[in-house]
CSV table of C-alpha atoms in Angstrom, one decimal:
chain,number,residue,atom,x,y,z
A,305,UNK,CA,101.9,94.4,90.3
A,306,UNK,CA,98.9,92.7,91.8
A,307,UNK,CA,95.4,93.7,93.1
A,308,UNK,CA,94.5,93.6,96.7
A,309,UNK,CA,91.2,92.9,98.4
A,310,UNK,CA,90.7,95.3,101.3
A,311,UNK,CA,88.7,95.7,104.5
A,312,UNK,CA,85.3,96.7,102.9
A,313,UNK,CA,85.0,93.1,101.6
A,314,UNK,CA,84.8,91.7,105.1
A,315,UNK,CA,81.2,90.5,105.7
A,316,UNK,CA,80.1,91.8,102.3
A,317,UNK,CA,82.0,89.2,100.3
A,318,UNK,CA,80.4,89.9,96.9
A,319,UNK,CA,81.8,87.5,94.3
A,320,UNK,CA,81.2,89.4,91.1
A,321,UNK,CA,85.0,89.8,90.8
A,322,UNK,CA,85.6,86.1,90.9
A,323,UNK,CA,83.4,85.6,87.8
A,324,UNK,CA,85.6,87.8,85.6
A,325,UNK,CA,89.0,86.6,86.7
A,326,UNK,CA,90.8,84.7,83.9
A,327,UNK,CA,93.4,83.0,86.1
A,328,UNK,CA,91.4,82.0,89.2
A,329,UNK,CA,93.4,84.0,91.7
A,330,UNK,CA,90.7,84.5,94.2
A,331,UNK,CA,90.5,82.5,97.4
A,332,UNK,CA,87.5,82.4,99.7
A,333,UNK,CA,87.4,82.5,103.5
A,334,UNK,CA,84.4,82.5,105.8
A,335,UNK,CA,83.6,86.2,105.3
A,336,UNK,CA,86.3,87.6,103.1
A,337,UNK,CA,87.9,87.1,99.7
A,338,UNK,CA,91.6,87.5,98.9
A,339,UNK,CA,93.7,87.7,95.8
A,340,UNK,CA,96.8,85.5,95.3
A,341,UNK,CA,99.6,87.9,94.4
A,342,UNK,CA,101.5,85.1,92.7
A,343,UNK,CA,98.6,84.2,90.4
A,344,UNK,CA,97.2,87.7,89.7
A,345,UNK,CA,98.2,88.9,86.2
A,346,UNK,CA,97.1,92.5,86.7
A,347,UNK,CA,94.4,92.2,84.1
A,348,UNK,CA,92.3,94.9,85.9
A,349,UNK,CA,89.0,93.0,85.3
A,350,UNK,CA,88.1,92.5,88.9
A,351,UNK,CA,88.4,96.0,90.3
A,352,UNK,CA,85.4,97.6,88.5
A,353,UNK,CA,83.3,94.5,89.2
A,354,UNK,CA,83.4,94.9,93.0
A,355,UNK,CA,80.2,96.4,94.2
A,356,UNK,CA,81.8,97.3,97.5
A,357,UNK,CA,84.8,99.0,95.8
A,358,UNK,CA,87.1,96.8,98.0
A,359,UNK,CA,89.7,95.9,95.3
A,360,UNK,CA,92.7,98.2,94.6
A,361,UNK,CA,95.8,97.9,92.5
A,362,UNK,CA,98.7,97.6,95.0
A,363,UNK,CA,100.1,100.9,93.7
A,364,UNK,CA,96.8,102.6,94.5
A,365,UNK,CA,96.2,100.9,97.9
A,366,UNK,CA,95.1,103.5,100.4
A,367,UNK,CA,97.6,104.0,103.2
A,368,UNK,CA,95.1,102.8,105.8
A,369,UNK,CA,94.6,99.5,103.9
A,370,UNK,CA,98.3,98.7,103.5
A,371,UNK,CA,98.1,95.7,105.9
A,372,UNK,CA,95.8,94.0,103.5
A,373,UNK,CA,98.6,93.4,100.9
A,374,UNK,CA,100.3,91.1,103.4
A,375,UNK,CA,97.0,89.7,104.6
A,376,UNK,CA,95.9,88.7,101.0
A,377,UNK,CA,99.3,86.9,100.5
A,378,UNK,CA,99.0,85.1,103.9
A,379,UNK,CA,95.4,83.9,103.6
A,380,UNK,CA,95.8,82.8,100.0
A,381,UNK,CA,97.9,79.9,101.4
A,382,UNK,CA,95.1,78.9,103.8
A,383,UNK,CA,91.9,79.3,101.8
A,384,UNK,CA,90.6,77.4,98.7
A,385,UNK,CA,90.3,78.9,95.3
A,386,UNK,CA,86.9,80.2,94.3
A,387,UNK,CA,86.0,80.3,90.6
A,388,UNK,CA,82.3,81.0,90.4
A,389,UNK,CA,80.0,83.8,91.5
A,390,UNK,CA,77.9,82.9,94.5
A,391,UNK,CA,75.0,84.5,96.3
A,392,UNK,CA,76.0,87.4,98.4
A,393,UNK,CA,75.4,87.2,102.1
A,394,UNK,CA,71.9,88.3,103.0
A,395,UNK,CA,73.2,91.2,105.1
A,396,UNK,CA,76.0,92.2,102.7
A,397,UNK,CA,74.5,95.6,101.9
A,398,UNK,CA,74.2,96.4,105.7
A,399,UNK,CA,78.0,95.8,106.1
A,400,UNK,CA,79.1,97.7,102.9
A,401,UNK,CA,81.0,100.8,104.0
A,402,UNK,CA,81.1,100.1,107.7
A,403,UNK,CA,84.4,101.1,109.2
A,404,UNK,CA,86.7,98.9,111.4
A,405,UNK,CA,85.6,95.5,110.1
A,406,UNK,CA,89.1,94.0,110.4
A,407,UNK,CA,88.2,92.7,113.9
A,408,UNK,CA,85.4,90.8,112.3
A,409,UNK,CA,87.6,88.9,109.8
A,410,UNK,CA,87.2,85.2,110.3
A,411,UNK,CA,90.1,83.0,109.4
């Protein structure tokens, strides 16, 4: 099993989760993070660290977020690994909880 970063991370991109990951499975894009399903060891450390509650175990993935499992696997191959916590975007709190952010995802 793996963990999946979902839509609420878009434009929030908090990196608290990155800091606790023991295997460096997070990859960073312009306005979103993804988890490499091949690297994730299901340690569960990242999920409670996400202030936006955007990380789910794949077995607990809400139905309306199912496409993000495939998206995480796809974007992992394109984006670099991130291993350290960074400053959150200045407007992250404004975007937290906004619906329909998939159209704002920058690749």
